[in-house]
Tab-separated table of C-alpha atoms in Angstrom:
chain	number	residue	atom	x	y	z
B	244	MET	CA	-134.252	2.425	-2.290
B	245	SER	CA	-134.330	4.956	0.335
B	246	ASP	CA	-137.193	7.868	0.277
B	247	HIS	CA	-135.084	10.366	-0.684
B	248	GLU	CA	-133.521	8.230	-3.464
B	249	ARG	CA	-136.972	7.484	-4.725
B	250	SER	CA	-137.870	11.170	-4.582
B	251	SER	CA	-134.734	11.886	-6.636
B	252	SER	CA	-135.238	9.316	-9.417
B	253	THR	CA	-139.120	10.517	-9.718
B	254	GLY	CA	-138.085	13.881	-10.016
B	255	ARG	CA	-135.588	13.234	-12.625
B	256	LEU	CA	-137.572	11.036	-14.330
B	257	LEU	CA	-140.384	13.703	-14.350
B	258	ALA	CA	-138.147	16.208	-15.465
B	259	GLY	CA	-137.270	14.017	-18.426
B	260	VAL	CA	-140.939	13.319	-19.460
B	261	ALA	CA	-141.607	17.023	-19.108
B	262	TRP	CA	-138.554	17.998	-21.296
B	263	ALA	CA	-139.625	15.193	-24.029
B	264	VAL	CA	-142.746	16.756	-24.176
B	265	LEU	CA	-141.843	19.911	-24.954
B	266	LEU	CA	-139.365	18.964	-27.311
B	267	LEU	CA	-142.129	16.868	-29.086
B	268	GLY	CA	-144.219	20.208	-28.811
B	269	LEU	CA	-141.637	22.303	-30.837
B	270	TRP	CA	-141.529	19.885	-33.495
B	271	LEU	CA	-145.357	19.960	-33.784
B	272	TRP	CA	-145.045	23.771	-33.893
B	273	GLY	CA	-142.928	23.669	-36.467
B	274	ARG	CA	-145.061	21.250	-38.592
B	275	GLY	CA	-148.105	23.413	-38.583
B	276	VAL	CA	-148.369	26.666	-36.767
B	277	THR	CA	-145.889	28.338	-39.049
B	278	ASP	CA	-147.797	27.518	-42.208
B	279	VAL	CA	-147.887	30.185	-44.634
B	280	ARG	CA	-151.613	30.680	-45.151
B	281	HIS	CA	-153.708	31.325	-48.406
B	282	GLY	CA	-151.473	29.710	-51.288
B	283	THR	CA	-149.217	32.631	-51.058
B	284	SER	CA	-145.747	32.100	-52.362
B	285	ALA	CA	-143.217	31.245	-49.597
B	286	PRO	CA	-139.354	31.682	-49.376
B	287	THR	CA	-136.656	29.053	-49.195
B	288	THR	CA	-135.519	30.421	-46.193
B	289	GLY	CA	-132.996	28.012	-44.201
B	290	ASP	CA	-132.779	25.689	-47.493
B	291	VAL	CA	-129.199	25.272	-46.785
B	292	ALA	CA	-126.785	22.696	-45.091
B	293	ALA	CA	-125.628	23.060	-41.472
B	294	VAL	CA	-123.041	25.675	-41.057
B	295	GLY	CA	-119.798	24.898	-39.188
B	296	ARG	CA	-117.368	27.259	-38.045
B	297	PRO	CA	-115.674	29.069	-40.923
B	298	PRO	CA	-111.869	28.643	-41.215
B	299	GLY	CA	-110.285	31.455	-38.938
B	300	VAL	CA	-113.086	32.281	-37.140
B	301	GLU	CA	-112.099	32.202	-33.145
B	302	LEU	CA	-114.999	31.864	-30.820
B	303	PRO	CA	-114.834	33.792	-27.637
B	304	PRO	CA	-114.842	31.756	-24.332
B	305	ALA	CA	-118.228	31.228	-22.463
B	306	HIS	CA	-119.297	33.909	-19.770
B	307	ARG	CA	-120.596	32.683	-16.494
B	308	PRO	CA	-124.514	32.448	-16.130
B	309	LEU	CA	-126.235	35.345	-15.346
B	310	GLY	CA	-128.869	35.953	-12.400
B	311	GLN	CA	-132.584	35.466	-13.053
B	312	ALA	CA	-134.487	38.338	-15.232
B	313	LEU	CA	-136.783	38.413	-17.606
B	314	PRO	CA	-136.174	39.300	-21.559
B	315	GLN	CA	-137.556	42.139	-22.768
B	316	ARG	CA	-136.185	42.600	-26.369
B	317	LEU	CA	-133.760	40.981	-29.075
B	318	ASP	CA	-131.483	42.420	-31.103
B	319	ILE	CA	-129.753	40.824	-33.957
B	320	PRO	CA	-127.230	43.587	-35.508
B	321	ASP	CA	-126.149	41.887	-38.531
B	322	LEU	CA	-129.687	41.542	-39.361
B	323	GLY	CA	-131.076	44.780	-38.330
B	324	VAL	CA	-133.590	42.841	-35.887
B	325	GLN	CA	-134.779	44.750	-32.731
B	326	ALA	CA	-137.783	42.406	-31.816
B	327	PRO	CA	-140.012	42.780	-28.382
B	328	VAL	CA	-140.115	39.540	-26.575
B	329	VAL	CA	-143.060	38.080	-25.244
B	330	ALA	CA	-143.665	35.080	-22.806
B	331	ARG	CA	-145.649	32.100	-24.423
B	332	GLY	CA	-146.480	28.848	-23.268
B	333	LEU	CA	-148.094	25.669	-24.883
B	334	ASP	CA	-151.183	25.235	-26.696
B	335	GLU	CA	-153.832	22.491	-26.404
B	336	ARG	CA	-151.689	20.385	-28.190
B	337	GLY	CA	-148.460	20.752	-25.981
B	338	ALA	CA	-147.003	22.373	-28.739
B	339	LEU	CA	-145.059	26.103	-28.067
B	340	ASP	CA	-147.309	28.845	-28.712
B	341	PRO	CA	-145.803	31.431	-31.077
B	342	PRO	CA	-147.076	35.041	-31.125
B	343	PRO	CA	-150.241	35.417	-33.509
B	344	PHE	CA	-149.588	36.134	-37.041
B	345	GLU	CA	-150.679	39.214	-36.901
B	346	GLN	CA	-147.981	40.096	-34.462
B	347	ALA	CA	-145.261	38.493	-36.783
B	348	GLY	CA	-142.682	41.407	-35.535
B	349	LEU	CA	-142.725	39.721	-31.952
B	350	VAL	CA	-140.515	37.053	-30.624
B	351	GLY	CA	-141.899	34.263	-28.263
B	352	TRP	CA	-139.817	33.313	-25.468
B	353	TYR	CA	-140.917	29.425	-23.611
B	354	ALA	CA	-141.731	31.415	-20.464
B	355	ASP	CA	-141.876	27.901	-18.430
B	356	GLY	CA	-138.002	27.245	-19.488
B	357	VAL	CA	-134.761	28.946	-19.080
B	358	ARG	CA	-134.575	32.675	-18.768
B	359	PRO	CA	-131.986	34.092	-21.452
B	360	GLY	CA	-128.571	34.424	-19.668
B	361	THR	CA	-129.161	31.925	-17.070
B	362	ALA	CA	-127.640	28.358	-17.294
B	363	GLY	CA	-129.491	26.062	-19.237
B	364	THR	CA	-131.096	26.391	-22.901
B	365	ALA	CA	-133.350	29.491	-23.197
B	366	LEU	CA	-135.515	29.016	-26.285
B	367	LEU	CA	-137.238	31.850	-28.450
B	368	VAL	CA	-139.517	31.277	-31.553
B	369	GLY	CA	-140.439	33.494	-34.189
B	370	HIS	CA	-142.382	33.230	-37.710
B	371	VAL	CA	-140.010	33.098	-40.907
B	372	ASP	CA	-143.455	34.967	-42.909
B	373	THR	CA	-147.092	35.603	-42.945
B	374	GLU	CA	-149.511	35.275	-45.676
B	375	THR	CA	-148.235	38.857	-46.800
B	376	ARG	CA	-144.954	39.398	-45.639
B	377	PRO	CA	-141.764	38.373	-44.215
B	378	ALA	CA	-141.365	38.070	-40.411
B	379	VAL	CA	-139.237	38.743	-37.610
B	380	PHE	CA	-136.938	35.427	-38.300
B	381	TYR	CA	-137.077	35.601	-41.967
B	382	ARG	CA	-133.268	35.813	-42.246
B	383	VAL	CA	-131.863	34.019	-39.480
B	384	SER	CA	-130.869	31.015	-41.294
B	385	ALA	CA	-127.857	33.936	-42.858
B	386	LEU	CA	-126.336	33.843	-39.705
B	387	ARG	CA	-122.712	32.276	-39.325
B	388	PRO	CA	-120.785	31.362	-36.152
B	389	GLY	CA	-118.919	34.164	-34.679
B	390	ALA	CA	-122.410	36.482	-34.954
B	391	LYS	CA	-123.670	38.546	-31.853
B	392	ILE	CA	-127.405	38.346	-30.548
B	393	ARG	CA	-128.367	40.377	-27.492
B	394	VAL	CA	-130.753	40.027	-24.974
B	395	ILE	CA	-132.057	43.232	-23.201
B	396	ARG	CA	-133.570	42.194	-19.940
B	397	ASP	CA	-135.763	43.614	-17.186
B	398	ASP	CA	-133.073	44.105	-14.742
B	399	ALA	CA	-131.467	46.726	-17.322
B	400	THR	CA	-128.735	44.198	-18.333
B	401	VAL	CA	-127.710	42.806	-21.699
B	402	ALA	CA	-127.157	39.312	-22.165
B	403	GLU	CA	-124.403	38.911	-25.217
B	404	PHE	CA	-124.503	35.564	-27.107
B	405	THR	CA	-122.201	34.422	-29.968
B	406	VAL	CA	-123.697	32.501	-32.469
B	407	ASP	CA	-121.810	28.861	-32.879
B	408	GLY	CA	-123.934	27.097	-34.979
B	409	VAL	CA	-126.717	27.203	-37.464
B	410	GLN	CA	-128.828	24.022	-38.411
B	411	VAL	CA	-131.392	23.316	-40.816
B	412	LEU	CA	-133.061	19.979	-39.921
B	413	THR	CA	-135.627	18.339	-42.119
B	414	ARG	CA	-138.593	16.925	-40.944
B	415	ASP	CA	-137.868	13.315	-41.929
B	416	ARG	CA	-134.284	13.291	-39.957
B	417	PHE	CA	-135.712	15.807	-36.977
B	418	ASP	CA	-133.844	15.258	-33.924
B	419	ALA	CA	-135.310	17.073	-30.903
B	420	HIS	CA	-132.486	16.865	-28.654
B	421	GLN	CA	-129.894	17.515	-31.203
B	422	ALA	CA	-132.242	20.700	-31.934
B	423	TYR	CA	-132.622	22.168	-28.633
B	424	GLY	CA	-130.884	19.826	-26.363
B	425	PRO	CA	-127.383	21.988	-24.444
B	426	ARG	CA	-124.506	22.060	-26.385
B	427	ARG	CA	-122.273	22.201	-22.922
B	428	ALA	CA	-122.970	21.458	-19.609
B	429	GLY	CA	-123.061	24.656	-17.585
B	430	ARG	CA	-123.346	27.137	-20.024
B	431	ALA	CA	-125.882	29.680	-20.863
B	432	GLU	CA	-127.043	28.877	-24.092
B	433	LEU	CA	-129.739	30.262	-26.535
B	434	ARG	CA	-131.684	28.784	-29.525
B	435	LEU	CA	-133.772	30.609	-32.567
B	436	VAL	CA	-135.931	28.360	-33.877
B	437	THR	CA	-138.059	29.066	-36.861
B	438	CYS	CA	-139.371	27.335	-40.280
B	439	GLY	CA	-136.949	26.730	-43.126
B	440	GLY	CA	-136.473	24.722	-46.281
B	441	SER	CA	-139.182	24.791	-49.017
B	442	PHE	CA	-142.656	25.409	-48.492
B	443	ASP	CA	-144.720	22.086	-49.426
B	444	ARG	CA	-148.136	23.189	-50.908
B	445	ALA	CA	-149.890	19.806	-50.455
B	446	SER	CA	-149.218	19.278	-46.697
B	447	ARG	CA	-149.389	23.145	-46.622
B	448	SER	CA	-145.883	23.325	-44.161
B	449	TYR	CA	-142.483	23.991	-44.609
B	450	THR	CA	-140.167	21.021	-45.107
B	451	ALA	CA	-137.360	21.851	-42.538
B	452	ASN	CA	-136.806	23.972	-39.110
B	453	VAL	CA	-133.875	26.596	-38.804
B	454	VAL	CA	-132.382	26.342	-35.277
B	455	VAL	CA	-129.697	29.107	-34.318
B	456	SER	CA	-127.371	28.003	-31.526
B	457	ALA	CA	-125.527	30.586	-29.438
B	458	TYR	CA	-124.023	30.856	-25.934
B	459	LEU	CA	-123.238	33.834	-23.535
B	460	THR	CA	-120.319	35.636	-23.993
B	461	GLY	CA	-120.745	38.917	-22.242
B	462	THR	CA	-122.762	41.522	-20.778
B	463	GLY	CA	-123.707	44.836	-21.043
B	464	LEU	CA	-125.645	47.776	-19.330
């Protein structure tokens, strides 16, 4: 094997390892960080089956990926959500570090990953609730294929995504690649991730994760 081939192979291996670590971290994030504290009553948000395309819903073609720009705000018109987006990294466990509970109206973007609107899968996370009230992603499990999601970017463009799937993945059957991997190569895709299912008081965590999948279908100014 030539030096170039060895270098390419090593690069792919490292990229695969980094992606696997991130996926594990996202799973850990869902297990622990989004727990409801102090024993308050928790919703059963997302305690539904995965949603396919409803009959008669025609999804638009994918738009070509956009150039690099940072996300600033997330709009979900069907839910009345308009939320600032903040860059987040990984915590000491290697889990994606969401916005703090006292800022539960914010959406966290994994800043070491893909920027929304560019080729690949961009990851946005948010709390489903706090110890006292619903949080930014409280109703994302109600989204259906065909719904619009808009990401306002710092170059004054708007990346417009169309939802093509909503999955509720139980912890005992969690498949990280199914949840966060690309649906179709070459597209600009988006994932919204939060907790779902029922609140397990024994483990003080939710029983599932809600994953909304969307892909770029247009732009705006």
